[in-house]
Amino acid sequence: MSLPAMRPHSKWPSLRPEPDADGWLYDPAVRLALTEFGKATPTAALEALTAIRMLAKQMHDGFQQWTEGHGLSESRFRVLMTLYQAPGHRLALGTVAERLSVVPRTVTDLVDVLERDGLVARVPDTADRRSTLAQLTEGGLERIAAIRRDSVKEQAAATRGLTDEQLVQLRHLCLLLVKNINERRGAA
């Protein structure tokens, strides 16, 4: 499969990390800006959350570029992966919409394109004649196999230099932030 040319990856304006006195990376320009901005807020918290936003932006842009390299939009990729993880690689369109937290019309449009590309087929639901299922085709399964092979290389490149212990710590810290944010939203 020939991959299409990809657009340049966007960069955070500063992103010139240097080690601090303890050997931890920080960005001097970001630290200066945040010190001015957050006079009453601990700079460590602002710096950490800014680093997460920088990472999230880079990861989102990279993910879009990566899915485009496989001939998919991010949304179409999510539909394919939702179907791949389903029993028999098939689901009702409404269920796909629920799992992706989108309106059913969005899934209909996405499946239209995936069907046109030969990656998904609409099939009748034998358990409910009113329902239509989206099912991965052989072409869809082949595309996912190629994506899986490539994703292993991409993940290895992104986590290069991190130990297993650091990866566990990273996972823990990210999920702890997610938990804190969710709890705060629930209290609001």
Tab-separated table of C-alpha atoms in Angstrom, residues 21-165:
chain	number	residue	atom	x	y	z
A	21	ALA	CA	19.643	21.605	38.428
A	22	ASP	CA	18.209	18.190	39.370
A	23	GLY	CA	18.347	16.854	35.803
A	24	TRP	CA	14.581	17.145	35.146
A	25	LEU	CA	13.530	18.596	31.779
A	26	TYR	CA	11.778	21.958	31.682
A	27	ASP	CA	11.303	24.690	29.078
A	28	PRO	CA	12.826	28.014	30.181
A	29	ALA	CA	10.481	30.091	27.990
A	30	VAL	CA	7.415	28.286	29.322
A	31	ARG	CA	8.653	28.617	32.906
A	32	LEU	CA	9.183	32.362	32.485
A	33	ALA	CA	5.746	32.871	30.904
A	34	LEU	CA	4.006	30.790	33.560
A	35	THR	CA	5.841	32.525	36.388
A	36	GLU	CA	4.482	35.842	35.145
A	37	PHE	CA	1.003	34.428	34.555
A	38	GLY	CA	0.596	32.386	37.713
A	39	LYS	CA	1.961	34.586	40.478
A	40	ALA	CA	-0.468	33.091	43.030
A	41	THR	CA	-0.379	29.557	41.580
A	42	PRO	CA	2.436	27.072	42.132
A	43	THR	CA	4.611	27.116	39.022
A	44	ALA	CA	5.257	23.361	39.257
A	45	ALA	CA	1.540	22.638	38.711
A	46	LEU	CA	1.301	25.072	35.808
A	47	GLU	CA	4.468	23.715	34.208
A	48	ALA	CA	3.301	20.114	34.547
A	49	LEU	CA	-0.132	20.838	33.071
A	50	THR	CA	1.405	22.903	30.272
A	51	ALA	CA	3.723	19.992	29.469
A	52	ILE	CA	0.674	17.700	29.303
A	53	ARG	CA	-1.092	20.121	26.946
A	54	MET	CA	2.028	20.263	24.774
A	55	LEU	CA	2.173	16.468	24.720
A	56	ALA	CA	-1.554	16.156	24.007
A	57	LYS	CA	-1.262	18.560	21.063
A	58	GLN	CA	1.744	16.687	19.656
A	59	MET	CA	0.037	13.325	20.130
A	60	HIS	CA	-3.225	14.499	18.563
A	61	ASP	CA	-1.467	16.024	15.563
A	62	GLY	CA	0.726	12.944	15.197
A	63	PHE	CA	-2.267	10.621	15.460
A	64	GLN	CA	-4.130	12.546	12.757
A	65	GLN	CA	-1.061	12.398	10.529
A	66	TRP	CA	-0.645	8.692	11.248
A	67	THR	CA	-4.281	7.824	10.432
A	68	GLU	CA	-4.062	9.905	7.252
A	69	GLY	CA	-0.977	7.883	6.343
A	70	HIS	CA	-3.220	4.836	6.426
A	71	GLY	CA	-5.835	6.520	4.236
A	72	LEU	CA	-8.249	7.209	7.096
A	73	SER	CA	-9.556	10.117	9.091
A	74	GLU	CA	-9.336	9.828	12.860
A	75	SER	CA	-13.113	9.261	13.001
A	76	ARG	CA	-13.090	6.491	10.401
A	77	PHE	CA	-10.181	4.850	12.233
A	78	ARG	CA	-12.232	4.881	15.459
A	79	VAL	CA	-15.161	3.201	13.674
A	80	LEU	CA	-12.881	0.496	12.271
A	81	MET	CA	-11.327	-0.179	15.694
A	82	THR	CA	-14.762	-0.277	17.350
A	83	LEU	CA	-15.882	-2.908	14.843
A	84	TYR	CA	-12.610	-4.816	15.152
A	85	GLN	CA	-13.061	-5.149	18.915
A	86	ALA	CA	-16.694	-6.298	18.615
A	87	PRO	CA	-17.689	-9.982	18.519
A	88	GLY	CA	-17.645	-11.114	14.901
A	89	HIS	CA	-16.290	-7.662	13.935
A	90	ARG	CA	-19.851	-6.377	13.591
A	91	LEU	CA	-22.164	-4.033	15.474
A	92	ALA	CA	-25.448	-2.223	15.009
A	93	LEU	CA	-24.868	1.317	13.759
A	94	GLY	CA	-26.593	2.716	16.861
A	95	THR	CA	-24.240	0.749	19.100
A	96	VAL	CA	-21.224	2.113	17.223
A	97	ALA	CA	-22.589	5.626	17.780
A	98	GLU	CA	-23.032	4.951	21.511
A	99	ARG	CA	-19.533	3.545	21.898
A	100	LEU	CA	-18.021	6.538	20.106
A	101	SER	CA	-20.277	9.056	21.905
A	102	VAL	CA	-21.533	10.540	18.637
A	103	VAL	CA	-24.966	10.923	17.082
A	104	PRO	CA	-26.149	8.060	14.840
A	105	ARG	CA	-26.112	10.292	11.741
A	106	THR	CA	-22.353	10.765	12.164
A	107	VAL	CA	-21.813	6.997	12.163
A	108	THR	CA	-24.024	6.639	9.095
A	109	ASP	CA	-21.838	9.143	7.212
A	110	LEU	CA	-18.616	7.471	8.377
A	111	VAL	CA	-19.859	3.999	7.431
A	112	ASP	CA	-20.900	5.336	4.009
A	113	VAL	CA	-17.280	6.311	3.299
A	114	LEU	CA	-15.835	3.115	4.797
A	115	GLU	CA	-18.292	1.072	2.739
A	116	ARG	CA	-17.357	2.977	-0.420
A	117	ASP	CA	-13.681	2.186	0.351
A	118	GLY	CA	-14.462	-1.521	0.782
A	119	LEU	CA	-13.505	-1.619	4.462
A	120	VAL	CA	-16.993	-2.080	5.946
A	121	ALA	CA	-20.209	-3.654	4.674
A	122	ARG	CA	-23.763	-3.153	5.885
A	123	VAL	CA	-25.429	-6.460	6.682
A	124	PRO	CA	-28.903	-7.261	8.019
A	125	ASP	CA	-29.231	-8.037	11.712
A	126	THR	CA	-30.695	-11.552	11.885
A	127	ALA	CA	-31.801	-10.930	15.493
A	128	ASP	CA	-33.641	-7.660	14.710
A	129	ARG	CA	-34.993	-7.071	11.199
A	130	ARG	CA	-35.252	-3.316	11.902
A	131	SER	CA	-31.515	-3.047	12.573
A	132	THR	CA	-28.564	-2.885	10.213
A	133	LEU	CA	-25.098	-3.973	11.245
A	134	ALA	CA	-21.771	-2.621	10.115
A	135	GLN	CA	-19.248	-5.412	9.597
A	136	LEU	CA	-15.567	-5.311	8.736
A	137	THR	CA	-14.761	-6.738	5.317
A	138	GLU	CA	-11.610	-8.681	4.448
A	139	GLY	CA	-10.213	-5.371	3.200
A	140	GLY	CA	-11.012	-3.786	6.555
A	141	LEU	CA	-9.305	-6.609	8.425
A	142	GLU	CA	-6.240	-6.292	6.165
A	143	ARG	CA	-6.112	-2.530	6.778
A	144	ILE	CA	-6.257	-3.083	10.538
A	145	ALA	CA	-3.469	-5.673	10.325
A	146	ALA	CA	-1.276	-3.098	8.543
A	147	ILE	CA	-2.218	-0.457	11.097
A	148	ARG	CA	-1.354	-2.784	13.994
A	149	ARG	CA	2.096	-3.541	12.547
A	150	ASP	CA	2.787	0.165	12.102
A	151	SER	CA	1.421	1.106	15.523
A	152	VAL	CA	3.951	-1.108	17.285
A	153	LYS	CA	6.795	0.809	15.589
A	154	GLU	CA	5.192	4.173	16.391
A	155	GLN	CA	4.640	3.309	20.052
A	156	ALA	CA	8.219	2.072	20.381
A	157	ALA	CA	9.494	5.324	18.875
A	158	ALA	CA	7.314	7.482	21.122
A	159	THR	CA	8.399	5.707	24.301
A	160	ARG	CA	12.048	5.259	23.357
A	161	GLY	CA	14.320	5.662	26.367
A	162	LEU	CA	11.604	5.111	28.969
A	163	THR	CA	11.950	2.160	31.313
A	164	ASP	CA	9.053	-0.137	32.103
A	165	GLU	CA	8.905	1.448	35.568
